Coordinates of C-alpha atoms and ligand atoms in Angstrom, one line a residue:
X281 CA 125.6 32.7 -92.1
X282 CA 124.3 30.1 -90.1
X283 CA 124.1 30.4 -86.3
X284 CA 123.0 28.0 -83.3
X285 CA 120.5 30.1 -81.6
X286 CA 119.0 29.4 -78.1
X287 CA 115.4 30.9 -77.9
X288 CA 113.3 31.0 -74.7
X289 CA 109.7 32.0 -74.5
X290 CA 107.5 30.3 -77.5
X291 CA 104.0 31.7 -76.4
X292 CA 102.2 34.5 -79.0
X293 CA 105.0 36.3 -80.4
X294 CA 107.9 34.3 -79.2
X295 CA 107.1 30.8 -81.2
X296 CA 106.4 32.7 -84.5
X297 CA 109.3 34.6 -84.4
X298 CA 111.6 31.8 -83.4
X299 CA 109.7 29.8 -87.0
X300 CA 110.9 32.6 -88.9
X301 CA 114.7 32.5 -87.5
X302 CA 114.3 28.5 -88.3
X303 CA 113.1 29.6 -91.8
X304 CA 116.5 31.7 -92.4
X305 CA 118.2 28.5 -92.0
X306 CA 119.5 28.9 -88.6
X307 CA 119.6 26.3 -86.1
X308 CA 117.2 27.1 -82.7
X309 CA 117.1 25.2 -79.3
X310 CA 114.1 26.3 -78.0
X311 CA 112.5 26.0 -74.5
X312 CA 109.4 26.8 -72.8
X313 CA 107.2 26.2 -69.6
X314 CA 104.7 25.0 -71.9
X315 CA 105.2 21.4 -73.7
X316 CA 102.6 22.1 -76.5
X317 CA 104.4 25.5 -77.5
X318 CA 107.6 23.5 -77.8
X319 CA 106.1 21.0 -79.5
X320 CA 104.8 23.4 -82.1
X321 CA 108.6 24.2 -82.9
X322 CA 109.9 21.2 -83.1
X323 CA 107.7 20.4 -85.5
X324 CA 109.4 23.4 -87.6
X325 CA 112.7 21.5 -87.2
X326 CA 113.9 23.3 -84.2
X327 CA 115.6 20.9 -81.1
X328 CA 114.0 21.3 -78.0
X329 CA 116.5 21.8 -75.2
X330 CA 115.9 20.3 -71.2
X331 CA 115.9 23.8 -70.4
X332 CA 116.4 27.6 -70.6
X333 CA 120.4 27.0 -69.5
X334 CA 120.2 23.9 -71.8
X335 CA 118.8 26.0 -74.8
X336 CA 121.9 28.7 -73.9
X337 CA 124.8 26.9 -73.8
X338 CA 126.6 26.9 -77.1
X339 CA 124.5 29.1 -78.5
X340 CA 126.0 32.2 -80.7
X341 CA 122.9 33.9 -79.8
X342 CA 119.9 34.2 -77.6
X343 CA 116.8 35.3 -77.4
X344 CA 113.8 35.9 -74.5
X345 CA 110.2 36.6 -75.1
X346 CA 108.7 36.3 -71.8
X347 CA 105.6 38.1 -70.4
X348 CA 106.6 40.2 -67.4
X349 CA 109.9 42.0 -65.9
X350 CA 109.3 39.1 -63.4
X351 CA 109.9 36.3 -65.3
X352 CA 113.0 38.3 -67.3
X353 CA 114.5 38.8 -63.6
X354 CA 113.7 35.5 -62.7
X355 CA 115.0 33.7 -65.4
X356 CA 118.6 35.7 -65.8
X357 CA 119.5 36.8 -62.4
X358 CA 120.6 35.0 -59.0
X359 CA 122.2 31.5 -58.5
X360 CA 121.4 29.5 -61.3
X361 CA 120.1 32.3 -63.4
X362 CA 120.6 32.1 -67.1
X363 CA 123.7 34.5 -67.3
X364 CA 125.4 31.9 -65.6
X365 CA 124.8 29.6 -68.3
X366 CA 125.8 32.1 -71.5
X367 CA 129.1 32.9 -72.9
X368 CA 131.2 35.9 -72.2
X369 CA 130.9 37.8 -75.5
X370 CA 127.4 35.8 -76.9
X371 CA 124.9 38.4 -77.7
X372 CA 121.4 38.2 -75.8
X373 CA 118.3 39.4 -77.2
X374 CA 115.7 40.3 -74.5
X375 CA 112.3 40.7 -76.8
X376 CA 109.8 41.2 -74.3
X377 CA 108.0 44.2 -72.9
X378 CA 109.4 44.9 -69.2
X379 CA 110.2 47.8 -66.8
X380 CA 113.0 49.5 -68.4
X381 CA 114.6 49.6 -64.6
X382 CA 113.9 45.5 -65.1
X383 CA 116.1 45.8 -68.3
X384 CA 118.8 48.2 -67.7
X385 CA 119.6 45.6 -63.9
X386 CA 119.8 42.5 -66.2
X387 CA 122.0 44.3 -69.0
X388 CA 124.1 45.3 -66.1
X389 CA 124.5 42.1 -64.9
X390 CA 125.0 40.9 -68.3
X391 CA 127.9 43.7 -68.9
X392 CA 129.6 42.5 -65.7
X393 CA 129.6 39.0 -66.9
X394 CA 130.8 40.2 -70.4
X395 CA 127.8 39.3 -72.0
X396 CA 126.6 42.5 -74.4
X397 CA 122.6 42.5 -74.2
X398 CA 119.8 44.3 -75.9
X399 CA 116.4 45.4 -74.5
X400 CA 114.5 44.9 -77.9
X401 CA 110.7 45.2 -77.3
X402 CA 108.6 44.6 -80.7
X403 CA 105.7 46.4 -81.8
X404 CA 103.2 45.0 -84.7
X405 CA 101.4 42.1 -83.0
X406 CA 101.0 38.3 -83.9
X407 CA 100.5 39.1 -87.1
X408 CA 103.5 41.2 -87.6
X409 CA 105.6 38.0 -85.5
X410 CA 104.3 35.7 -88.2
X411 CA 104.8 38.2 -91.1
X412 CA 108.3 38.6 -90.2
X413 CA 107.6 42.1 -90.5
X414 CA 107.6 43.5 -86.6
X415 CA 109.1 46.8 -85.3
X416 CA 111.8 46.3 -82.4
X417 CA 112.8 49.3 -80.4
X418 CA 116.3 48.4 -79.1
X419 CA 118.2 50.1 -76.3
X420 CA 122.0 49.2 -75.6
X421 CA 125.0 49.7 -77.2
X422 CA 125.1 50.7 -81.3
X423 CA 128.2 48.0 -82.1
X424 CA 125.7 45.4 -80.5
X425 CA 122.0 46.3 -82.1
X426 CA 125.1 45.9 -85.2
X427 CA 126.0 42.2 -84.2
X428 CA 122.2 41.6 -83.7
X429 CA 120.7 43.3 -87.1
X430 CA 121.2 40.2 -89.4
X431 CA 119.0 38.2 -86.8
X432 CA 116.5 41.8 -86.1
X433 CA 115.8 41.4 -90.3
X434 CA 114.7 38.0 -90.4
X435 CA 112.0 39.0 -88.0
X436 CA 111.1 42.5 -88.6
X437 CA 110.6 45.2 -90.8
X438 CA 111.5 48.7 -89.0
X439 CA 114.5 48.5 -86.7
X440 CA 115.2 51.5 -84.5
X441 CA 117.5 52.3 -81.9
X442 CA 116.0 54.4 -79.0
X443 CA 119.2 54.9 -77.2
X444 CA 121.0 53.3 -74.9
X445 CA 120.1 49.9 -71.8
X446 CA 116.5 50.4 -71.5
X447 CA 115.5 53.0 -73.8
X448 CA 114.1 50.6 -76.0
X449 CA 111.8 49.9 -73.3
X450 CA 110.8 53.0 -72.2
X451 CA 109.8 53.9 -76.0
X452 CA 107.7 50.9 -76.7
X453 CA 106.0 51.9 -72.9
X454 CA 105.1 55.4 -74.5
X455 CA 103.5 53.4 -77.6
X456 CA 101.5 50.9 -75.9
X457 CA 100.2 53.7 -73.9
X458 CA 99.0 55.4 -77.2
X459 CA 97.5 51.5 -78.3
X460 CA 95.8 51.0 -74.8
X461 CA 94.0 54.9 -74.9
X462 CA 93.2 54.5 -78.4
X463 CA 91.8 50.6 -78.4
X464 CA 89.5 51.9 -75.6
X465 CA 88.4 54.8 -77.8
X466 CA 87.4 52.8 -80.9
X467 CA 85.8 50.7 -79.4
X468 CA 83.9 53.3 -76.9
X469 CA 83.3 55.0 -80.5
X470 CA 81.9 51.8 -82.2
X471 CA 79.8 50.8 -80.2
X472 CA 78.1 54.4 -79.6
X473 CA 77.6 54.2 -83.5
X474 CA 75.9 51.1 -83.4
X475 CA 73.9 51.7 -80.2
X476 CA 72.4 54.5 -82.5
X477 CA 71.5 52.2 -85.3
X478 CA 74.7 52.2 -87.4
X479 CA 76.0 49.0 -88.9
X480 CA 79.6 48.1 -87.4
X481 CA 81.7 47.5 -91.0
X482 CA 80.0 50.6 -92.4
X483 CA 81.4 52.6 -89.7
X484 CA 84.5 51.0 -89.4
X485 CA 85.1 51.9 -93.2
X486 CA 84.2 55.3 -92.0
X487 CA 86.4 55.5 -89.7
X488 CA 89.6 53.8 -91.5
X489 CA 88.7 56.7 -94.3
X490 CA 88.4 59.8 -91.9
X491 CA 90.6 61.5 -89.3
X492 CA 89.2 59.3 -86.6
X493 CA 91.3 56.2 -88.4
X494 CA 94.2 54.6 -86.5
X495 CA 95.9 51.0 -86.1
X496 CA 93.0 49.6 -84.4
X497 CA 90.5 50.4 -87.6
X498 CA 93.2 49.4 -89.6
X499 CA 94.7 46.2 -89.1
X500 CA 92.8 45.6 -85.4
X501 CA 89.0 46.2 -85.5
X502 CA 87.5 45.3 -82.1
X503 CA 84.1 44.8 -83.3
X504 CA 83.6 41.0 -84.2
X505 CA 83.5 40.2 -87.8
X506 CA 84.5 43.4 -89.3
X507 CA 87.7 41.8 -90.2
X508 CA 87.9 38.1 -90.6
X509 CA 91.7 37.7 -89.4
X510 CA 91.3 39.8 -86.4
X511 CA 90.8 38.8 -82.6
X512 CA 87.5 39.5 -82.6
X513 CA 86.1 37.6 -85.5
X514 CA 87.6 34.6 -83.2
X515 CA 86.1 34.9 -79.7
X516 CA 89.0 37.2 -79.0
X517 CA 91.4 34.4 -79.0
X518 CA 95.1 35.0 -79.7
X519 CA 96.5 38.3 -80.0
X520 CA 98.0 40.1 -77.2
X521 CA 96.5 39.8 -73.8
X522 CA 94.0 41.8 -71.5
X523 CA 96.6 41.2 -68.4
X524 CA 99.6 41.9 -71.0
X525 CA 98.0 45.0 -72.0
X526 CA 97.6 46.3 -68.5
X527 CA 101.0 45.4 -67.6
X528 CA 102.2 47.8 -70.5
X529 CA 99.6 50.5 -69.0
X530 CA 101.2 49.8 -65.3
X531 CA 104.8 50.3 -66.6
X532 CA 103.8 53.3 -68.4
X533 CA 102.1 54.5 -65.0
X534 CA 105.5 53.6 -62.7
X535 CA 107.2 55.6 -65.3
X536 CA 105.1 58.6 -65.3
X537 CA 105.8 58.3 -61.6
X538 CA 109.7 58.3 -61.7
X539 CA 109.4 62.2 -63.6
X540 CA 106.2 63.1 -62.4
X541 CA 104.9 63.4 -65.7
X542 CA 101.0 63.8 -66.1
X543 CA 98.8 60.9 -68.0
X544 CA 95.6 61.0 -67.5
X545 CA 94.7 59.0 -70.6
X546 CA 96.7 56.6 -69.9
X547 CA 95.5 56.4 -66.4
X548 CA 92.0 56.4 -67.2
X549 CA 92.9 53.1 -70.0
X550 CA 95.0 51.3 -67.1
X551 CA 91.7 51.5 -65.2
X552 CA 89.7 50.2 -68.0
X553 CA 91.6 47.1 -68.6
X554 CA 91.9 46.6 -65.0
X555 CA 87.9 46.2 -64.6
X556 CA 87.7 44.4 -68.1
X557 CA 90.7 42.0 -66.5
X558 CA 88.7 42.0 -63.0
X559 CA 85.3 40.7 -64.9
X560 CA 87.3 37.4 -66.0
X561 CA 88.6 38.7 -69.3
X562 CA 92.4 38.5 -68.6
X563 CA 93.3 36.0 -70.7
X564 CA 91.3 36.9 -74.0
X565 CA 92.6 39.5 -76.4
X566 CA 92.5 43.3 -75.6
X567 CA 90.3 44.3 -78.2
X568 CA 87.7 42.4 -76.2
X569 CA 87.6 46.0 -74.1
X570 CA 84.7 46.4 -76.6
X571 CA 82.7 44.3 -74.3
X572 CA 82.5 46.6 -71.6
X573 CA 81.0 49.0 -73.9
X574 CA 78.8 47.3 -76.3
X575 CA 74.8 47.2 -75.1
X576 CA 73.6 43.6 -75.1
X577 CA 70.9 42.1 -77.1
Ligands
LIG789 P1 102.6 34.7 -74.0 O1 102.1 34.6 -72.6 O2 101.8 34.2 -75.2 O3 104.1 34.0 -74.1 C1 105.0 34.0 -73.1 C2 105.7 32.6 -73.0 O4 106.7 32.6 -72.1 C3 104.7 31.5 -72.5 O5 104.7 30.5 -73.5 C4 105.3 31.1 -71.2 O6 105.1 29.7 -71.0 C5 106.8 31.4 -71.4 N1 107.5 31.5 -70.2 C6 107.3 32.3 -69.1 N2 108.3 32.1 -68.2 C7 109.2 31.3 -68.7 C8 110.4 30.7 -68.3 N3 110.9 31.0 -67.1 N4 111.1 29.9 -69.1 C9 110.6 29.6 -70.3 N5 109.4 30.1 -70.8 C10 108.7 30.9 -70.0 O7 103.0 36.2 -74.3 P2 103.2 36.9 -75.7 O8 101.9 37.5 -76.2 O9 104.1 36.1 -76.6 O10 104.1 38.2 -75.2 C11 105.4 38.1 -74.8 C12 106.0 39.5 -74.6 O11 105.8 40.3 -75.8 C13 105.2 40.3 -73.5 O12 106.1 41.0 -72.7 C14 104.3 41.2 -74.3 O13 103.9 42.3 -73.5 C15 105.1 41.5 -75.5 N6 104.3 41.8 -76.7 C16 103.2 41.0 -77.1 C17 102.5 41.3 -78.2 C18 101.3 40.5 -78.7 O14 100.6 41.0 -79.6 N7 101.0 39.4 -78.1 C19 102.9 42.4 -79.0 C20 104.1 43.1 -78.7 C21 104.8 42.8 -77.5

């Protein structure tokens, strides 16, 4: 089955997911703020479309991978918003990590329009989006996350349904949580190692070999070089962002909030990546948290 999909939001995760979609033969009309990130689909064979309303109409499904509940409001709601420009009855896929308030008002919106919509965070990074191999955590309705599994497959591995408009959200809040307490904490125990004479790989195969070993020595390693195809081996370019990272922190914060639930961990990461973003290190990959920790010289 080929389909005419209209995909929005082509930075880190969005443009290789929407390759891989182009790969399964269907046929995308993409759009961005950014030319070169269009440009870098088009090359792929996709058609680049005027604009998000442009890259929606006439398609059988779409897809948003934006950065904040912001943009995800921005782009769908109010005069002129995108829901004005989709088809009672086409299936939208919202990808990116948001307020799970943020989600269940646009999926609202979306219902009253007749337009079923999934909140379908990922989890498993850039190398999972290029992989084809991510994790989405989808909230909404079960005969929808149906329509939208062919399409889920192409691009990742583990497909789960959290429950229903926004649960998908508040799950993948709960996991980047874990990611932003535990990122901090390899790399807090790295470079204490080190300080105290130890050589970084060594310790790192440690680590990935003992009970201390989680995604961050696995696939992730903060320390530079360790492993070749992470962040860090490339001046913590790429990946997923300082400011992205304390987005997730700040939604899981507002959340702990709603149910006065206690997260102290959590907390104390949001802070963290708040003064590693503050020092001018928004933009580079989180792992780079390792900076505020290791000793120069
Ligand atoms: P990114 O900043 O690389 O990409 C976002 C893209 O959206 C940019 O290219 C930007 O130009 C575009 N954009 C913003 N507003 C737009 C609009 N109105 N119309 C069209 N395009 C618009 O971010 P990313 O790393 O790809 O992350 C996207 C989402 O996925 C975020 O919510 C993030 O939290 C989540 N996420 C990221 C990772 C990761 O490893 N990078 C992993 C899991 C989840």
């Amino acid at each position: 089955m080929s389909s005419t999909i209209g995909f929005i939001g082509l930075g880190h995760m969005g443009g290789p997911m929407a390759k891989n979609l182009l790969k399964a033969g269907h046929r995308l009309k993409v759009f961005d703020l950014v030319p070169e990130a269009v440009r870098s689909l088009t090359d792929a064979g996709a058609s680049a479309a005027e604009s998000a309303a442009a890259a929606a109409t006439g398609a059988d499904l779409v897809v948003t991978m934006l950065p904040a509940s912001r943009h995800v409001e921005g782009l769908y709601l109010g005069k002129g918003g995108l829901l004005e420009s989709i088809a009672k009855g086409t299936l939208v896929l919202e990808c990116s990590t948001i307020a799970p308030e943020s989600a269940r008002k646009v999926a609202k919106a979306a219902a009253e329009r007749g337009i079923p919509m999934l909140d379908a965070p990922v989890s498993g990074g850039t190398g999972g989006a290029a992989a084809g191999t991510l994790t989405f955590i989808v909230g909404g309705e079960s005969r929808d996350l149906e329509s939208a599994r062919p399409y889920l497959e192409v691009m990742g591995k583990n497909i789960f349904h959290a429950g229903a408009a926004g649960a998908g959200q508040v799950a993948k809040i709960c996991n980047n949580m874990i990611l932003g307490i535990q990122m901090a904490g390899t790399a807090e125990a790295l470079a204490l190692g080190v300080a105290n004479g130890l050589d970084p790989k060594t310790l790192s195969d440690i680590i990935a070999k003992s009970s201390g070993r989680n995604w961050a020595t696995e696939l992730y390693n903060p320390w530079p070089g360790v492993m070749e195809n992470a962040p860090a081996s490339h001046d913590y370019a790429g990946g997923f962002g300082v400011d992205l990272m304390l987005k997730d922190l700040g939604l899981a914060t507002e959340a702990s909030m709603h149910v006065k639930a206690t997260t102290p961990l959590g907390e104390l990461a949001r802070n963290l990546f708040a003064l590693h973003s503050a020092q001018g290190n928004g933009k580079l990959d989180f792992s780079s948290i390792l900076t505020l920790y290791r000793k120069k010289g």
